[in-house]
Coordinates of C-alpha atoms and ligand atoms in Angstrom, one line a residue:
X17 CA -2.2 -9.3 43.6
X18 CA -1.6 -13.0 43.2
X19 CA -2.4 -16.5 44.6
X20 CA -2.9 -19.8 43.7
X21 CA -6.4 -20.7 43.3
X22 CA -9.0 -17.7 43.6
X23 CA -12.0 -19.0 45.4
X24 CA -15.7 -16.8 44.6
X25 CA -18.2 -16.9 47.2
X26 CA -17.5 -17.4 50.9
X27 CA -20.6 -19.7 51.2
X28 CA -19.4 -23.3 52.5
X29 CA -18.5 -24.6 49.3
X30 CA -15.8 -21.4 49.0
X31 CA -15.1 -21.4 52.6
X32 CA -14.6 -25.3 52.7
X33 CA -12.4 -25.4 49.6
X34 CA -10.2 -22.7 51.3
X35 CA -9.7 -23.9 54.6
X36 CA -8.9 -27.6 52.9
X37 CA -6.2 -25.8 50.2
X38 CA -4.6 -23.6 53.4
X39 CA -4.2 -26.4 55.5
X40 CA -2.5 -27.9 52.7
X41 CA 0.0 -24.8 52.1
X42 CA -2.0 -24.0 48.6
X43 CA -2.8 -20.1 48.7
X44 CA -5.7 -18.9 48.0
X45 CA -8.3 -16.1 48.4
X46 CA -12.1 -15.7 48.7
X47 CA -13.7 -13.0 46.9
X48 CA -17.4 -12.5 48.8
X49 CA -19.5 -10.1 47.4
X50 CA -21.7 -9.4 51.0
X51 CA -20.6 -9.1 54.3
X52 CA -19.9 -11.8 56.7
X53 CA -23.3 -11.0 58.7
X54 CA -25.0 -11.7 55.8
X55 CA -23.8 -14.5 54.8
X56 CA -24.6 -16.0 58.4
X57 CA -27.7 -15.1 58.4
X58 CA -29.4 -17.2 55.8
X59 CA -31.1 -20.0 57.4
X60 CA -30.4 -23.1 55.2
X61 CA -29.6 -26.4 55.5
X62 CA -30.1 -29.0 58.2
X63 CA -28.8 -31.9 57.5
X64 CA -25.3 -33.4 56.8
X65 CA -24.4 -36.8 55.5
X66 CA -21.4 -38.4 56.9
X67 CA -18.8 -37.7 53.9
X68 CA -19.7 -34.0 54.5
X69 CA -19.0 -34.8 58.4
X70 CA -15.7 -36.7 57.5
X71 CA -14.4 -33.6 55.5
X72 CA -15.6 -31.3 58.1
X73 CA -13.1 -33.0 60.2
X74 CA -10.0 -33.2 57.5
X75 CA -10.9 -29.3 57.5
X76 CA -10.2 -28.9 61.7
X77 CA -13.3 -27.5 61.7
X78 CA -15.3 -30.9 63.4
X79 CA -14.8 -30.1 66.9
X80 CA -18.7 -28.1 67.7
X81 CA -20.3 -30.3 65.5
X82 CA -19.5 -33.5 67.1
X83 CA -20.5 -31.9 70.4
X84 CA -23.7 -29.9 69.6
X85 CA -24.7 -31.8 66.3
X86 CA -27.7 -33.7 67.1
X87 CA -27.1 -37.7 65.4
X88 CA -30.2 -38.9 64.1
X89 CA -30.8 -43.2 62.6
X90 CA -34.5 -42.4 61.5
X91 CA -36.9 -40.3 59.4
X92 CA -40.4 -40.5 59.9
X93 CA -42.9 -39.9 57.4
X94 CA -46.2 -38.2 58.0
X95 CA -49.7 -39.9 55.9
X96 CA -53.1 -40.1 56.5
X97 CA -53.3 -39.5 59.8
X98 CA -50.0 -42.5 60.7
X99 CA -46.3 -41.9 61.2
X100 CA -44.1 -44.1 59.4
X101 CA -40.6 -44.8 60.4
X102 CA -37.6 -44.9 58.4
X103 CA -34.8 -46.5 60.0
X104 CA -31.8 -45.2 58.3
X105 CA -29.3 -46.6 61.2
X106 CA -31.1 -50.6 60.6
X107 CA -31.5 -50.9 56.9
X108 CA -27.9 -49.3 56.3
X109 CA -25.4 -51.0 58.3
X110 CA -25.3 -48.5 61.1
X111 CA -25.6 -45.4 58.7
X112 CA -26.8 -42.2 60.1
X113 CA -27.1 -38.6 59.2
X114 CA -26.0 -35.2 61.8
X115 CA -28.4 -32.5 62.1
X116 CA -26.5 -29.4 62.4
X117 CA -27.2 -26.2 60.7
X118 CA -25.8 -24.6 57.7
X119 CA -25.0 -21.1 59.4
X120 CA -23.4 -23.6 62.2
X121 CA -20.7 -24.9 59.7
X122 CA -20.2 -21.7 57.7
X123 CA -19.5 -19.7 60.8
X124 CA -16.7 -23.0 62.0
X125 CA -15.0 -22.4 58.5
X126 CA -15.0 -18.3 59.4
X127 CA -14.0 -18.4 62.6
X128 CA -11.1 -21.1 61.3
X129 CA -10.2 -19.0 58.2
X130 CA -9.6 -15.7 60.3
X131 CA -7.9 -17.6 63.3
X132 CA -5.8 -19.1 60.0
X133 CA -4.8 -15.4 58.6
X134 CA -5.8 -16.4 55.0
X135 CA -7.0 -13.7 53.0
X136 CA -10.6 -13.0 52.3
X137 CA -12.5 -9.8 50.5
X138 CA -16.0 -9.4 52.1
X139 CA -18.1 -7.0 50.0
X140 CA -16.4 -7.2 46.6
X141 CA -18.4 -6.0 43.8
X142 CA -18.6 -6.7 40.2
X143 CA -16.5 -9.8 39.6
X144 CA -15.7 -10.9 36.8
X145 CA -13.6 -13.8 35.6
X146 CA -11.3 -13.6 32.8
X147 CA -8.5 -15.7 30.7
X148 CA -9.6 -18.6 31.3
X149 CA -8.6 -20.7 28.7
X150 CA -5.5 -19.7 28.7
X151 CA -2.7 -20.9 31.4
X152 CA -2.7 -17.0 33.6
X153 CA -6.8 -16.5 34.3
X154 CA -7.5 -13.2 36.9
X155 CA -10.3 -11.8 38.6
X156 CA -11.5 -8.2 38.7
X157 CA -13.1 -6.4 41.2
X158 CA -14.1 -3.6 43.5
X159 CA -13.7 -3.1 46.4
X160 CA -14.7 0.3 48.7
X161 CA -14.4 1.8 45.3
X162 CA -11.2 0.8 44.1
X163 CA -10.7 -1.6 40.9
X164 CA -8.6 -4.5 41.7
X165 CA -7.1 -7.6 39.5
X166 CA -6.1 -11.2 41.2
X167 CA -3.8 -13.1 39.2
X168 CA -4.2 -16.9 39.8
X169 CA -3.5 -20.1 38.6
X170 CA -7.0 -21.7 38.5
X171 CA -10.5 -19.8 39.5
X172 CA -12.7 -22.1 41.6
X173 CA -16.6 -20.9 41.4
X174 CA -18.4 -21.4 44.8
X175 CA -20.7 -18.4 43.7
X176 CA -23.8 -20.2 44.4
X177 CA -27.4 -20.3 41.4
X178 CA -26.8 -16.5 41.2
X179 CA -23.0 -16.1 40.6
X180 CA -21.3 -14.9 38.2
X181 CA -18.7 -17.6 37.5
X182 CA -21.2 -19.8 35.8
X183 CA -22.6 -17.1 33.3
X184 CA -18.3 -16.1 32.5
X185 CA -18.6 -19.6 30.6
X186 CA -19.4 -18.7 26.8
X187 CA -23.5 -20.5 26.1
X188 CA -22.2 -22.8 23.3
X189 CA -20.0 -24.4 26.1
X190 CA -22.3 -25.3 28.9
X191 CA -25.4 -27.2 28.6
X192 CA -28.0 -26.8 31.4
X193 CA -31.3 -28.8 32.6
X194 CA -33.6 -27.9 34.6
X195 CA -37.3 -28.3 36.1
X196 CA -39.3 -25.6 38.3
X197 CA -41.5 -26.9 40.1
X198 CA -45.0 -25.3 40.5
X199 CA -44.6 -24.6 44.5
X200 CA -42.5 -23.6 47.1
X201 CA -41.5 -24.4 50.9
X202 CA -42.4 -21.2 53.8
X203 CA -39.7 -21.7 56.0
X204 CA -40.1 -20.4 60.2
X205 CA -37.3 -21.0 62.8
X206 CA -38.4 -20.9 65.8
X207 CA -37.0 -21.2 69.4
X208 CA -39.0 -24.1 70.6
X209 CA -38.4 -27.6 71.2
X210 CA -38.7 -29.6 68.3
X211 CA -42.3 -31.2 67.8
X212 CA -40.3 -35.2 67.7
X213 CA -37.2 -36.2 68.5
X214 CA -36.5 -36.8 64.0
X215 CA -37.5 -35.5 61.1
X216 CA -40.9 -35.5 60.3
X217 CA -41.8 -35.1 56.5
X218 CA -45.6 -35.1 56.2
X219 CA -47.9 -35.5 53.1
X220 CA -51.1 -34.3 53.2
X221 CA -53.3 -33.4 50.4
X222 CA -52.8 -29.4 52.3
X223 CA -49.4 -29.5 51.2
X224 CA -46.3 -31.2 52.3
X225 CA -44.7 -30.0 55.5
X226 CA -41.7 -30.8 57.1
X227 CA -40.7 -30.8 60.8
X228 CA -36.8 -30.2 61.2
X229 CA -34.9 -28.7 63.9
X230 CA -31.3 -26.9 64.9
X231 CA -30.6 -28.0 68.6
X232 CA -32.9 -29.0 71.3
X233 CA -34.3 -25.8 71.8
X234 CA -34.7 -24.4 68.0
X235 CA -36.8 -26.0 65.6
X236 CA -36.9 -25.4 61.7
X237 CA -40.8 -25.9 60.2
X238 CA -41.4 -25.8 56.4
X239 CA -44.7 -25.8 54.3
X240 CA -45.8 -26.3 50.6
X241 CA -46.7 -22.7 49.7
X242 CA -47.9 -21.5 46.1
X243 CA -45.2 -19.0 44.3
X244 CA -47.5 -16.7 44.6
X245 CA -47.3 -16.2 48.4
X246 CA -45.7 -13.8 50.2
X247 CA -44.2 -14.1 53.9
X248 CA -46.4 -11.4 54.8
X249 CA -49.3 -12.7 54.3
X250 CA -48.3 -15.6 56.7
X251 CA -48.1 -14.5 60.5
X252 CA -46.9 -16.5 62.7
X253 CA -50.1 -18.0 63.9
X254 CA -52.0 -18.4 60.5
X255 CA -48.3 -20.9 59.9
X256 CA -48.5 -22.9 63.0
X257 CA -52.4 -23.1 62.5
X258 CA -51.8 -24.6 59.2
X259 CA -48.7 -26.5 60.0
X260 CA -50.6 -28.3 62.9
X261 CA -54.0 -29.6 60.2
X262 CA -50.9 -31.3 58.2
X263 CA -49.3 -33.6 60.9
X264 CA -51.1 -36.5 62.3
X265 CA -52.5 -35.9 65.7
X266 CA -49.4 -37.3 67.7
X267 CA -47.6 -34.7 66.5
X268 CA -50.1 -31.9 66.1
X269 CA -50.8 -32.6 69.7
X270 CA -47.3 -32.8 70.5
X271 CA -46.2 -29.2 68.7
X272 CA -44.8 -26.0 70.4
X273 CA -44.9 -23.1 69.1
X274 CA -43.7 -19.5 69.6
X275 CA -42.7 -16.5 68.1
X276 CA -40.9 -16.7 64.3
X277 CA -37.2 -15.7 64.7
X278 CA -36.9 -15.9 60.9
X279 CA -39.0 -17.0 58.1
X280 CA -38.7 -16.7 54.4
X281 CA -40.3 -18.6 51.1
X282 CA -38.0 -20.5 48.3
X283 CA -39.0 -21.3 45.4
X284 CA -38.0 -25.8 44.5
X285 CA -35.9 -26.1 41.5
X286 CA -34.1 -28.9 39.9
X287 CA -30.8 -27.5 37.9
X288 CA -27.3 -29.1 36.2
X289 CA -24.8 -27.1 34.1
X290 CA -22.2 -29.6 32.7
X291 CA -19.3 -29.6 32.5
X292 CA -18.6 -28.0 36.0
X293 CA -15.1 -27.1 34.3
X294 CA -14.1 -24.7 31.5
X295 CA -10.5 -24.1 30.9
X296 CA -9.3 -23.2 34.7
X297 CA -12.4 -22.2 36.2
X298 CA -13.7 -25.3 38.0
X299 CA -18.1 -24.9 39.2
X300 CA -18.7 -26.4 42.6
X301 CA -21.8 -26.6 44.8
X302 CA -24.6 -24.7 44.3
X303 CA -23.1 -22.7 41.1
X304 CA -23.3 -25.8 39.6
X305 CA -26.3 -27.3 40.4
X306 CA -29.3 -26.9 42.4
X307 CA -31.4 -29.7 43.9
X308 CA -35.1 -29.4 46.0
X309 CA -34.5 -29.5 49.4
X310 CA -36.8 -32.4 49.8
X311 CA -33.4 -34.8 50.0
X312 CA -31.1 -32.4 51.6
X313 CA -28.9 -33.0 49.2
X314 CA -27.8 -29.2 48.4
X315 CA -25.0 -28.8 50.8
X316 CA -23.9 -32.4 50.8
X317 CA -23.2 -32.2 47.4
X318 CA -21.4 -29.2 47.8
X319 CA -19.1 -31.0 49.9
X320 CA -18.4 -33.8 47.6
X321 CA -17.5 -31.5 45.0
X322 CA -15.2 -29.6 47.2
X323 CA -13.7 -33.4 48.2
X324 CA -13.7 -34.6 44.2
X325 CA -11.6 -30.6 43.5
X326 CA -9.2 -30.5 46.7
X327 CA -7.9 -33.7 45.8
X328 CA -7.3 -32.8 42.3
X329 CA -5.7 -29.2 43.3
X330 CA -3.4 -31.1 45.7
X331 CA -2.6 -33.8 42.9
X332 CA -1.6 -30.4 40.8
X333 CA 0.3 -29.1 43.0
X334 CA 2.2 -32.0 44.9
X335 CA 2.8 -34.3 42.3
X336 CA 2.2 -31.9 39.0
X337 CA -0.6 -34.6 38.3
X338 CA -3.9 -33.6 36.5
X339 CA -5.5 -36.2 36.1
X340 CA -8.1 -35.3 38.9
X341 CA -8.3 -32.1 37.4
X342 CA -9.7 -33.6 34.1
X343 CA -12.0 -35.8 35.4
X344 CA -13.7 -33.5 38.1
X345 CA -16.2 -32.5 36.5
X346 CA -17.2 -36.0 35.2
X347 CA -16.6 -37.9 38.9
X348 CA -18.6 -34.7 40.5
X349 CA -21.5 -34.9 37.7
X350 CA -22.2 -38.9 38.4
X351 CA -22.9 -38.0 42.1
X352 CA -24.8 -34.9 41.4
X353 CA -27.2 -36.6 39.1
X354 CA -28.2 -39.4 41.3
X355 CA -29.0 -36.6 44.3
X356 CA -30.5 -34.7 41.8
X357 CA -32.7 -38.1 40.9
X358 CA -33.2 -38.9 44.6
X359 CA -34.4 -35.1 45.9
X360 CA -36.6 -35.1 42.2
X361 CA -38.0 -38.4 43.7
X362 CA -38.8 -37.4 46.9
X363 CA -40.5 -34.3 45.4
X364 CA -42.7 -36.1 43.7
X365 CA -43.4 -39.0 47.0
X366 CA -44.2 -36.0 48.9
X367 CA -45.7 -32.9 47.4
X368 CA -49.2 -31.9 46.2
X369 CA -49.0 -31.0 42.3
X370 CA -51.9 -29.0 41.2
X371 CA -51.8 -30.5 38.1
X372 CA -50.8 -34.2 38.1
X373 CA -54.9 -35.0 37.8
X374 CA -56.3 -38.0 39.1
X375 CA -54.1 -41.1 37.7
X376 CA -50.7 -38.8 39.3
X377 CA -52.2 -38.4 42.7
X378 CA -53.0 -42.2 42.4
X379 CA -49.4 -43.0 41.4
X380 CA -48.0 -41.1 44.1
X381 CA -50.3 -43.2 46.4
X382 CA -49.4 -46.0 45.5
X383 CA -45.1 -44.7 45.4
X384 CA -46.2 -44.2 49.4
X385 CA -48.0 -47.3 50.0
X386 CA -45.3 -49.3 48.4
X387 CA -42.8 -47.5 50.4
X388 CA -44.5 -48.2 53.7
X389 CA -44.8 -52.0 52.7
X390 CA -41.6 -53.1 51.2
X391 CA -38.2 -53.1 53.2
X392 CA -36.7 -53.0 49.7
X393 CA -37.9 -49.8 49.0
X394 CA -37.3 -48.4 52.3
X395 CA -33.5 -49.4 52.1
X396 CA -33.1 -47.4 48.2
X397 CA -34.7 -43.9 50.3
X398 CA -32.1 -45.0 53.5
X399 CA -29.0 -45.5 51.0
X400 CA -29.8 -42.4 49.4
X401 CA -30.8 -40.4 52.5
X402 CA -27.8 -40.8 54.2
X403 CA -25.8 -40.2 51.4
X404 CA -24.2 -42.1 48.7
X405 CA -20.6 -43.0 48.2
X406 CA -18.0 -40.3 47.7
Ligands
RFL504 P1 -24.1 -20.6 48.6 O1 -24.4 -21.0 50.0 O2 -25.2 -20.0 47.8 O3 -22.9 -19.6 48.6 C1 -22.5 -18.8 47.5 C2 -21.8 -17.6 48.0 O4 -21.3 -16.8 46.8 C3 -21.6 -15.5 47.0 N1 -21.7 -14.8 45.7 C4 -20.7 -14.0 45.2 N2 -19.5 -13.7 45.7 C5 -18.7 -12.8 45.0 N3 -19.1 -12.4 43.8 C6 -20.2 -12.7 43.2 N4 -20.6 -12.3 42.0 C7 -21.1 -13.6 43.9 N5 -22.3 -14.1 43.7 C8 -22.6 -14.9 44.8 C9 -22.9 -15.5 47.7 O5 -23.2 -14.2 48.4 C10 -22.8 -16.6 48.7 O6 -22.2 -16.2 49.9 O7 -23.6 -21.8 47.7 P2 -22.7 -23.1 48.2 O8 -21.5 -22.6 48.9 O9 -22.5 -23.8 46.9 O10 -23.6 -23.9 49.2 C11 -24.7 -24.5 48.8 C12 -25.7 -24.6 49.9 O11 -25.9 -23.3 50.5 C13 -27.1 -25.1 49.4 O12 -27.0 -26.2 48.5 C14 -28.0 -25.6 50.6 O13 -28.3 -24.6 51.5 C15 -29.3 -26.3 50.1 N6 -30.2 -26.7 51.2 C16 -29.9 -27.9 51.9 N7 -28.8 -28.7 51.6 C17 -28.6 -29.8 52.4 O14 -27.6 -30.5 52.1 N8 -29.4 -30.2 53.4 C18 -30.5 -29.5 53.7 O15 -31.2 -29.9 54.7 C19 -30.8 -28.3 52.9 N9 -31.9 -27.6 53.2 C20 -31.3 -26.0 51.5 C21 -32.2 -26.4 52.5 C22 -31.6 -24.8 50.8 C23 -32.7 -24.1 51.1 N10 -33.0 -22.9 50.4 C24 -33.1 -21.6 51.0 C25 -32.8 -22.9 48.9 C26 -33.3 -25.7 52.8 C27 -33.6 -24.6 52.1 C28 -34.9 -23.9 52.5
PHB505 C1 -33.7 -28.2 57.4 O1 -33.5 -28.5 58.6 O2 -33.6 -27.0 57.0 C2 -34.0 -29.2 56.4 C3 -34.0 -30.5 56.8 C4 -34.3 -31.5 55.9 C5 -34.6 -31.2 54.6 C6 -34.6 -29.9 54.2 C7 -34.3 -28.9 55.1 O3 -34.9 -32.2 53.7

């Protein structure tokens, strides 16, 4: 078999990618390696940035989210007992952000790519990427038992941290950087109204928590955790208990709760592998590069280096221009770094680290106080919040 640009992983940096190239008459076809109900039923992200929103639309995929995404102009943050608001929509010229969930745009680009008859392979096993630094790269694969080879012209590697696309690249070519960080965030969804009507990201010398939401009706909690923990050893009310002693007592008293509909731990990480291009295999979203969730960053970034790639595949293939193609990876890598600096940042403002001692947790006081007293500073965390410039 042949196309024109093999896409790996139907998450929404694969799924994006391909609905942009079919709209634009460039073939192309996504190699998954789990079924579509999988896929849609990892609760992620929350929260989009407008650039995301903007190529949501270009994709014809905008129409549910403008009517059931929820438009938010404010953060609050959550400290000693106070709420502080961030006004996102005031100190940014009218900037604001759209909360509406991952599994919400991934099943838009589904339902899009089947109505669209482009090809995808669900359930494809043991991928692997070849030729490609030379000009005729292929994939092989199974599928229901049966080995399979897809000629292309360039492989695009939306395979996510654990893909395969990124360990294809020989070591001595790819320089990675990373930091683990010593916790991670419990996640619960929950149908219940949400506790405010914005985010609320608390720090509390429990743990940080954070209070985010899907619709009206479903709300998304999170809460420091060790990496020890296990989700079983958090029922449902031991989290809401412990949830409710980390928000002030507006919102404690304010919370529903209710039955867990799903709930899982993830570990924080901060990751880069540069260049996101070798030969004609191009790295994009999370394969690339992995932020902490703390700036909801992950998925906006996989959607500005889905924008940065699709215009540089249409260049290619237009106008026989490559010069987008050569400088992906260096226009994707100056946005990445400064998410990566901003979720790194807000990390730090908002977690509790075992083992920053007593001048860190002072420091980080005074990052907070600062924040809550100078417009300046509030404007940097609005900028970056809603997302920087494509
Ligand atoms: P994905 O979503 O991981 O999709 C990759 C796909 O590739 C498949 N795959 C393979 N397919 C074929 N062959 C192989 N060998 C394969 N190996 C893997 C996988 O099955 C999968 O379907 O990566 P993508 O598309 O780059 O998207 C990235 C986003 O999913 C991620 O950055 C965000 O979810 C991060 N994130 C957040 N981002 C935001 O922008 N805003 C948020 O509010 C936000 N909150 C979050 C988050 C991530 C979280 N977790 C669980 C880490 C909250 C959490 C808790
Ligand atoms: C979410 O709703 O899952 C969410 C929101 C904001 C974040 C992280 C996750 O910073």
């Amino acid at each position: 078999m042949r196309t024109q640009v093999a896409i790996i992983g139907a998450g929404p940096a694969g799924l994006l990618l391909g609905q942009l190239l079919t709209r634009a008459g460039i073939d192309n076809l996504i190699l998954e390696q789990r079924t579509p109900e999988y896929v849609l039923g990892r609760i992620r992200a929350g929260v989009l940035e407008q650039g995301a929103v903007d190529l949501l639309d270009e994709a014809g995929v905008g129409a549910r989210l403008h009517a059931e995404g929820l438009v938010h102009g404010g953060i609050e943050i959550s400290w000693a007992g106070g709420r502080h608001r961030i006004d996102l929509n005031g100190l940014i010229g009218g900037k604001h952000v759209v909360v509406y969930g991952q599994t919400e745009v991934t099943r838009d680009l589904m339902e899009a790519r089947a109505a669209s008859g482009a090809p995808s392979v669900y359930e494809a096993e043991d991928a692997r990427v070849q030729g490609i630094d030379g000009e005729r790269p292929s994939v092989r694969y199974r599928h229901r038992g049966e080995a399979r080879t897809l000629e292309c012209d360039f492989v695009a590697g939306c395979d996510g941290f654990h893909g395969v696309c990124r360990q294809s690249v020989p070591a001595s070519s790819l320089r990675t950087y990373e930091r683990v960080y010593p916790f991670g965030w419990l996640g619960v969804l929950a149908d219940v109204p949400p506790v405010s009507a914005e985010l609320i990201y608390a720090s509390h010398e429990r743990g940080f928590a954070l209070c985010s939401m899907r619709s009206r009706t479903r709300s998304r909690y999170y809460l420091q955790c060790t990496l020890a923990e296990r989700v079983e050893e958090w029922p449902d009310e031991r989290f809401w208990a412990e949830l409710v002693r980390r928000l002030d007592p507006r919102a404690a008293a304010d919370l529903v709760t209710g039955p867990s509909i799903e709930k899982s731990i993830a570990p924080l990480r901060s990751f880069v592998a540069e260049p996101m291009r070798c030969g004609r295999l191009f790295l994009a979203g999370d394969a690339a590069h992995i932020v902490p969730p703390t700036g909801a960053k992950g998925l906006n970034l996989a959607a500005s280096d889905v924008r940065y790639l699709f215009d540089a595949l249409l260049a290619h293939y237009r106008h026989g221009r490559d010069e987008g193609l050569n400088a992906y990876s260096e226009r994707a890598l100056r946005r990445v770094w400064k998410a990566e600096r901003f979720s790194w940042w807000m990390t730090l403002l908002l977690h509790r680290f075992p083992d920053h001692g007593p001048f860190g947790d002072k420091i980080q006081l005074a990052e907070l106080q600062y924040l809550f007293d100078s417009r300046a500073a509030q404007a940097v965390l609005a900028e970056n919040y809603v997302g920087l410039p494509y």
